[in-house]
XYZ file of C-alpha atoms in Angstrom:
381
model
C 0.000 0.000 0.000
C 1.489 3.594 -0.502
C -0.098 6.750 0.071
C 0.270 10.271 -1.670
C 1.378 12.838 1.689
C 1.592 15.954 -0.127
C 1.834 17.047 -3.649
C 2.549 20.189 -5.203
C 2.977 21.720 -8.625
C 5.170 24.786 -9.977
C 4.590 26.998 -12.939
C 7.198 29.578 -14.245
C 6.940 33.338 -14.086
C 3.202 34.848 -14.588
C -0.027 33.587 -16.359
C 0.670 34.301 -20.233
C -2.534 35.146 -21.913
C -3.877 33.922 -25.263
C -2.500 38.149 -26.590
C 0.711 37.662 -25.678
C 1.841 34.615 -26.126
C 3.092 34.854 -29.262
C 4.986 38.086 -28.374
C 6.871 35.222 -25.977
C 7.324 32.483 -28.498
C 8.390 34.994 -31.490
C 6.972 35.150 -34.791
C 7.649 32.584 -37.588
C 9.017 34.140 -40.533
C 8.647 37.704 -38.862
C 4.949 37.692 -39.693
C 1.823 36.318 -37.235
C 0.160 33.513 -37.251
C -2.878 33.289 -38.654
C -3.917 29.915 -37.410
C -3.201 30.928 -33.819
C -7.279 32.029 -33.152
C -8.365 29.293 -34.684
C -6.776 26.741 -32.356
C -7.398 28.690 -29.198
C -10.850 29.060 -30.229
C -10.933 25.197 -30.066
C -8.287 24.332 -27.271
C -10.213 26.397 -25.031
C -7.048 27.885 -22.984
C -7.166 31.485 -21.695
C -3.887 31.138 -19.739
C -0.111 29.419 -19.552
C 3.320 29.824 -17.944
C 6.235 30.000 -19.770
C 10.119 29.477 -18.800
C 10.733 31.897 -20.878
C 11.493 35.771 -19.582
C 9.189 37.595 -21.495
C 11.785 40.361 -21.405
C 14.848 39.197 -22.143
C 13.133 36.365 -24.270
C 15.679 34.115 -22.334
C 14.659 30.927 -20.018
C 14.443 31.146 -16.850
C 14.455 27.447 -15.454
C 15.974 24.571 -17.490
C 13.428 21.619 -17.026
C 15.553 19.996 -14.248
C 15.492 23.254 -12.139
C 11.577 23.593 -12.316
C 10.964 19.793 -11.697
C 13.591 20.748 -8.366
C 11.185 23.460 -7.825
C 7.689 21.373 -7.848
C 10.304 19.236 -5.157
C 11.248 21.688 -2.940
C 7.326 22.798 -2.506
C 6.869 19.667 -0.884
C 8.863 20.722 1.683
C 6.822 23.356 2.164
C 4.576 21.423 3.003
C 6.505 19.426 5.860
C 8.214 17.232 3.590
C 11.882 16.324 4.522
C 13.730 15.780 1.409
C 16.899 14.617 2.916
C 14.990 11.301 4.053
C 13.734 10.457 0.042
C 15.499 7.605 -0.326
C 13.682 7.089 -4.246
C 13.135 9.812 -7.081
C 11.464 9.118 -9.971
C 10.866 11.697 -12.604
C 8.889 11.866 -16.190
C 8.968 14.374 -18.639
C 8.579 14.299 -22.692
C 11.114 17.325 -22.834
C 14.551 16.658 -21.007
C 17.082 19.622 -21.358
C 19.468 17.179 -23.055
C 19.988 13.292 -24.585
C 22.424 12.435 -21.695
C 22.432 11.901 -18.613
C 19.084 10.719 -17.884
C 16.303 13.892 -16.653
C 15.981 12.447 -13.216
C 19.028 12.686 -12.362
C 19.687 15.950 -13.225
C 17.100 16.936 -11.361
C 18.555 15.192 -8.108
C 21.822 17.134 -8.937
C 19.873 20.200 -9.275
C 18.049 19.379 -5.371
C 21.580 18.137 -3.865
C 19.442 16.007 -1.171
C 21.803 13.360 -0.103
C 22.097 9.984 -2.215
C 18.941 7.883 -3.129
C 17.650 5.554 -6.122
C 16.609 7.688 -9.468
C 14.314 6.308 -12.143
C 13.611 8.768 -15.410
C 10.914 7.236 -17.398
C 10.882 8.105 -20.966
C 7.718 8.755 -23.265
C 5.234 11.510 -23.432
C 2.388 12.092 -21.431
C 2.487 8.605 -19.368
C 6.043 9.329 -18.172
C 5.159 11.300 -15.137
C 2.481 8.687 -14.758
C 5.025 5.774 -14.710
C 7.398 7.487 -12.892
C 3.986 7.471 -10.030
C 3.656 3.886 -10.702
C 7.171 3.169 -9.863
C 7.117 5.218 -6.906
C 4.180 3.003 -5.365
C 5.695 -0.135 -6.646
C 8.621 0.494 -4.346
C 7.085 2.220 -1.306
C 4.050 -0.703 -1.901
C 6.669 -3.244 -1.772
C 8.801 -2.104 1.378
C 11.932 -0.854 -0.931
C 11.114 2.779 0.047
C 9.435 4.897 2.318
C 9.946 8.119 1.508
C 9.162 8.098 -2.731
C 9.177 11.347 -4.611
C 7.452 11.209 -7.856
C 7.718 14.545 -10.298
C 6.172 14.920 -13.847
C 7.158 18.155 -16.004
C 7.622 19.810 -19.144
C 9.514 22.994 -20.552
C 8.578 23.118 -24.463
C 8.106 26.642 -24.536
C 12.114 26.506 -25.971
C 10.932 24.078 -28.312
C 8.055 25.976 -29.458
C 9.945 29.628 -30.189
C 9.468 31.204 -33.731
C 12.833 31.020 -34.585
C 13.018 27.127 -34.800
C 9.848 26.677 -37.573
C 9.789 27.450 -41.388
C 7.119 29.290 -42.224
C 4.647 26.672 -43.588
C 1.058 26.665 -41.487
C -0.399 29.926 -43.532
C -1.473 27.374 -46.280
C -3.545 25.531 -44.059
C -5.529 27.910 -42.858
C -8.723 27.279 -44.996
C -8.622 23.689 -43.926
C -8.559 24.294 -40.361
C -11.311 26.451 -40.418
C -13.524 23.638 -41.186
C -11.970 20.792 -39.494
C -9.732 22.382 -36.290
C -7.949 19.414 -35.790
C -5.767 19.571 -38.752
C -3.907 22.008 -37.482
C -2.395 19.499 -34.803
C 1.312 19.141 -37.127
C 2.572 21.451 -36.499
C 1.758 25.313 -35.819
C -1.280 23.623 -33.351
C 1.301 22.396 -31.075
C 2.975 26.399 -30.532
C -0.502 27.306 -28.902
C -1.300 24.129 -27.101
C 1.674 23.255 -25.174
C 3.442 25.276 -22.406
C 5.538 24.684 -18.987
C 5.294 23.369 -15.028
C 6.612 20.801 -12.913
C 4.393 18.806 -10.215
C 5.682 16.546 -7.902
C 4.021 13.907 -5.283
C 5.232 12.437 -1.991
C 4.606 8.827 -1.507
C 4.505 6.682 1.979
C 3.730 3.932 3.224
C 0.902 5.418 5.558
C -1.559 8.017 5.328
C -0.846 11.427 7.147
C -1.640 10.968 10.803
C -3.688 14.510 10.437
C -5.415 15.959 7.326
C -5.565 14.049 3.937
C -3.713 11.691 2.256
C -4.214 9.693 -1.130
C -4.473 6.083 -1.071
C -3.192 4.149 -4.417
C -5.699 1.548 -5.305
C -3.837 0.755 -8.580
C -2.459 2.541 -11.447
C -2.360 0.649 -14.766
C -0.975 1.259 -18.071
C -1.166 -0.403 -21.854
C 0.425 0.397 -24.405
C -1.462 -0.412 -28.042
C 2.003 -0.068 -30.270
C 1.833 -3.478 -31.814
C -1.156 -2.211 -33.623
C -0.592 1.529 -34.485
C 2.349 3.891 -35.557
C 3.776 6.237 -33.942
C 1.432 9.683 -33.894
C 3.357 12.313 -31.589
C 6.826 12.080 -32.150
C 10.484 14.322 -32.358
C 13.626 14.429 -33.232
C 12.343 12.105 -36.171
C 10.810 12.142 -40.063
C 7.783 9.702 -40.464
C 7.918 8.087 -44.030
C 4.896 7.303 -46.029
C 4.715 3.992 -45.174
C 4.488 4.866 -41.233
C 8.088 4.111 -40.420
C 10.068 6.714 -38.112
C 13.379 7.410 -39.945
C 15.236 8.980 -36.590
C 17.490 12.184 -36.699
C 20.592 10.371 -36.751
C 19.844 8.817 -40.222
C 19.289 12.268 -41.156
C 21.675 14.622 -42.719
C 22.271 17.785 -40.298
C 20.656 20.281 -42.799
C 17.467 18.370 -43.050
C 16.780 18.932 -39.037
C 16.341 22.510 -40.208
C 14.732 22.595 -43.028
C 12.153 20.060 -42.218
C 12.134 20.923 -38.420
C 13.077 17.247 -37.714
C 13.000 18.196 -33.954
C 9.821 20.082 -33.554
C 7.209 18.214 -31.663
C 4.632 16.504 -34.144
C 1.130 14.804 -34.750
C 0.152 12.729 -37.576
C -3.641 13.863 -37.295
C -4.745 11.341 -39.752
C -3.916 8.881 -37.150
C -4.921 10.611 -34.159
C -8.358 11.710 -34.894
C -10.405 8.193 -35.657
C -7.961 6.223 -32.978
C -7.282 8.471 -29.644
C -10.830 8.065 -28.223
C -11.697 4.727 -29.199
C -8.329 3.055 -28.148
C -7.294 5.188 -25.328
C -10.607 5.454 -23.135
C -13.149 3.502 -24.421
C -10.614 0.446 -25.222
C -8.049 1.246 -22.598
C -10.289 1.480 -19.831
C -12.215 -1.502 -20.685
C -9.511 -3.362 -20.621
C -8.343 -1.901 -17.358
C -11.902 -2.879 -15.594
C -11.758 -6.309 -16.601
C -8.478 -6.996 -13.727
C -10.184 -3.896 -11.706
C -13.418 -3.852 -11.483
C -15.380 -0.130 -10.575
C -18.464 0.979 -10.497
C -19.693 4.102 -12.109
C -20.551 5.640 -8.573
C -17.671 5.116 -7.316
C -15.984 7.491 -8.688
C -16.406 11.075 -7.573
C -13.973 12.764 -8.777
C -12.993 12.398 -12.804
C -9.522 13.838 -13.491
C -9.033 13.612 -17.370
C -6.189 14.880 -18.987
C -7.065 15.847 -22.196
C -4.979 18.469 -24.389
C -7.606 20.533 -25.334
C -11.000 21.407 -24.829
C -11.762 20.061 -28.048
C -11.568 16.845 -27.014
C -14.102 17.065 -23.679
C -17.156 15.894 -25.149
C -15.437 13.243 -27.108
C -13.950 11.581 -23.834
C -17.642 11.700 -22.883
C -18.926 10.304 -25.553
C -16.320 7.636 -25.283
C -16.798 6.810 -21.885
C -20.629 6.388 -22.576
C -19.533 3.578 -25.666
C -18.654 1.700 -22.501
C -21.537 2.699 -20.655
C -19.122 3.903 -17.842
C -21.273 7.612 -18.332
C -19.392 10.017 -15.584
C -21.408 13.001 -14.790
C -19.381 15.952 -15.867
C -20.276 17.522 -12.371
C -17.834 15.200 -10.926
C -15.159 16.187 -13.706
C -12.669 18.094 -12.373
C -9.803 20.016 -14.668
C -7.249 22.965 -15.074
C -6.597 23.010 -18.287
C -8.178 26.743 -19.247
C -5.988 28.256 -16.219
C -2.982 26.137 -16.464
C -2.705 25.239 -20.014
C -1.534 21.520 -21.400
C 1.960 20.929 -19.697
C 1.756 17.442 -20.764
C 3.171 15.084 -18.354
C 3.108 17.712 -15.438
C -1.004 17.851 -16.020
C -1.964 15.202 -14.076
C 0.144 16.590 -11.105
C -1.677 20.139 -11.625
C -4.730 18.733 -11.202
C -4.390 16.689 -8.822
C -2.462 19.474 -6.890
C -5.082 21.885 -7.085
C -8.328 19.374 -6.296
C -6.110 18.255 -3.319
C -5.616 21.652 -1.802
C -9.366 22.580 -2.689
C -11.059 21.280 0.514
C -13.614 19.917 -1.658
C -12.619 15.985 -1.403
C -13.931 14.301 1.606
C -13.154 11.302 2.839
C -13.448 7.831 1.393
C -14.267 9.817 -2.209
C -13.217 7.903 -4.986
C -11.189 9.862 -7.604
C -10.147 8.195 -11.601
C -7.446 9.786 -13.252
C -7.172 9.211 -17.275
C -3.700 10.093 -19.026
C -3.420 9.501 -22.830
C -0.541 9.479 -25.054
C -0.539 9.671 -28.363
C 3.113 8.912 -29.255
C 2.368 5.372 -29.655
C -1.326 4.794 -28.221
C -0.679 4.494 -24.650
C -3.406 4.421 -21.886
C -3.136 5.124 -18.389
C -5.843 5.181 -15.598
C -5.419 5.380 -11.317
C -7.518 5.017 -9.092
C -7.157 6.766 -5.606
C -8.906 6.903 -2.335
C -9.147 9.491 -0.209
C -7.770 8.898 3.130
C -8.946 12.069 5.909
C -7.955 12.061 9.496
């Protein structure tokens, strides 16, 4: 059994609104985007934090320092971070290939020695690196786990590192907003944070605590190709030809390491595989009840996407009330595999969850079709 203690989440600098963002990011080609509207008018975001200084147009945090910051907020909280004895930390985005993200981040903490983990992926890696952490507190190898999830794309996402291709697509997304995922839909989608979690062995002996009923993951890569990917071309035939097969001009002129979606593959299979499929298959070794849930925590990129999750869920007939939703995403923006964390940082701090309320968190990826789901209890004393 393992227990979340405290959790916290960190977001750079001040709330950048859907005006000035692109001010931040820089224009592509020196001229505005014109598809920019048309994907917030979908994605439903009003606000995001960037790393980067809106002054100096310079970052602020690398992604190890923010994760470090999301960490030291636990102690805040009471937390004593020279007793973790395990950190585990996700993110799609690590400030370099080598070393691994997690344990740059423990260098950038400088708590004494303990166990690091860094899963890889997208979304699901902050979600793995939870798993892991209740693995080992579940099975007596820790008992003071630190999980962290976190992104910094905002680097990825400045004007200076796209051609200037997404004007031509304009008409199209008018009529069908999703389109515009390949590219230029990703600038005004993603953005940066850090959350971390504190994992024990027993529930606070005052206040709340999280109980980990299970956390599962599939992945449904032997039957699709990759959809989200970087530092990669995808061929015609669905193949990934990676950078290093790649000659060094072609990273620039076909912006081999911005962050794409191959919406032709997204669209008809993100739904159906990742929450109607994923969490059917999830019930079948968990079984849960519809009204046992009382919180919902889905973590979907855009708004876009709310009443298809619905819809989805109902396929199943596992229909959640959307009064018992709860999500950030307008305030906070999509940070990816820090979103989960966000959420569950502010519904913790809330005073809204009582105890013994059941809470199901969703996570998607769409790099290769990966589900996740947890299920928590709340623990109050």
């Amino acid at each position: 059994m393992s227990y979340i203690t405290r959790i916290s989440a960190f977001l750079p600098g001040e709330p950048i609104d859907n005006d000035t963002m692109e001010s931040v990011l820089g224009l592509v080609g020196g001229k505005p985007s014109r598809a920019r509207k048309v994907v917030l008018r979908s994605n439903g975001i009003q606000t995001r934090h960037y790393v980067i200084d809106p002054a100096t147009g310079k970052p602020r945090y690398s992604n190890a320092e923010l994760t470090a910051e999301a960490v030291r907020k636990l102690a805040e909280q009471g937390a004593d971070l020279n007793g973790v004895d395990l950190l585990a930390a996700g993110t799609s985005t690590p400030d370099q290939i080598l070393p691994s993200h997690g344990v740059m981040v423990h260098g950038a903490l400088g708590n004494p020695p303990c166990e690091v983990v860094s899963p890889s992926g997208v979304c699901a890696s902050s979600a793995l690196a939870l798993k892991y952490a209740h693995m080992a507190v579940s099975g007596g190898f820790s008992q003071q786990a630190v999980a962290a999830g976190s992104e910094v794309v905002s680097t990825f996402m400045q004007g200076k590192n796209f051609q200037a291709e997404s004007d031509k697509r304009l008409a199209a997304m008018e009529r069908h907003p999703e389109i515009a995922f390949e590219k230029d839909f990703l600038r005004w989608m993603l953005s940066d944070g850090a959350g971390a979690a504190e994992l024990r062995p027993e529930p606070n002996a005052q206040g709340l605590s999280l109980r980990i009923d299970w956390i599962e993951q599939l992945s449904y890569a032997n039957e699709l190709d990759a959809c989200m990917y970087a530092g990669a071309r995808k061929e015609e035939d669905g193949r990934l030809t990676g950078w290093r097969e790649l000659a060094p001009q072609a990273w620039l002129d076909e912006s081999i390491f911005a962050v794409k979606q191959d919406v032709r593959l997204l669209n008809p299979n993100v739904m159906p595989v990742t929450v109607s499929r994923g969490l059917a298959d999830m019930l079948k070794k968990h079984p849960l009840r519809v009204d046992e849930v009382d919180w919902f925590l889905p973590h979907y990129s855009s708004h876009y996407f709310r009443q298809k999750v619905y819809d989805a869920l109902v396929a199943i007939d596992f229909e959640i009330p959307e009064a018992r939703w709860f999500t950030n995403l307008e305030r906070v923006g999509n940070v990816g595999a820090a979103s989960m964390y966000m959420m569950l940082d502010e519904l913790f701090h809330s005073g809204r969850i009582r105890d013994g309320d059941g809470i199901l968190c969703y996570v998607p990826e769409s790099g290769r079709f990966t589900s996740v789901f947890m299920k928590l209890t709340a623990v109050v004393r």
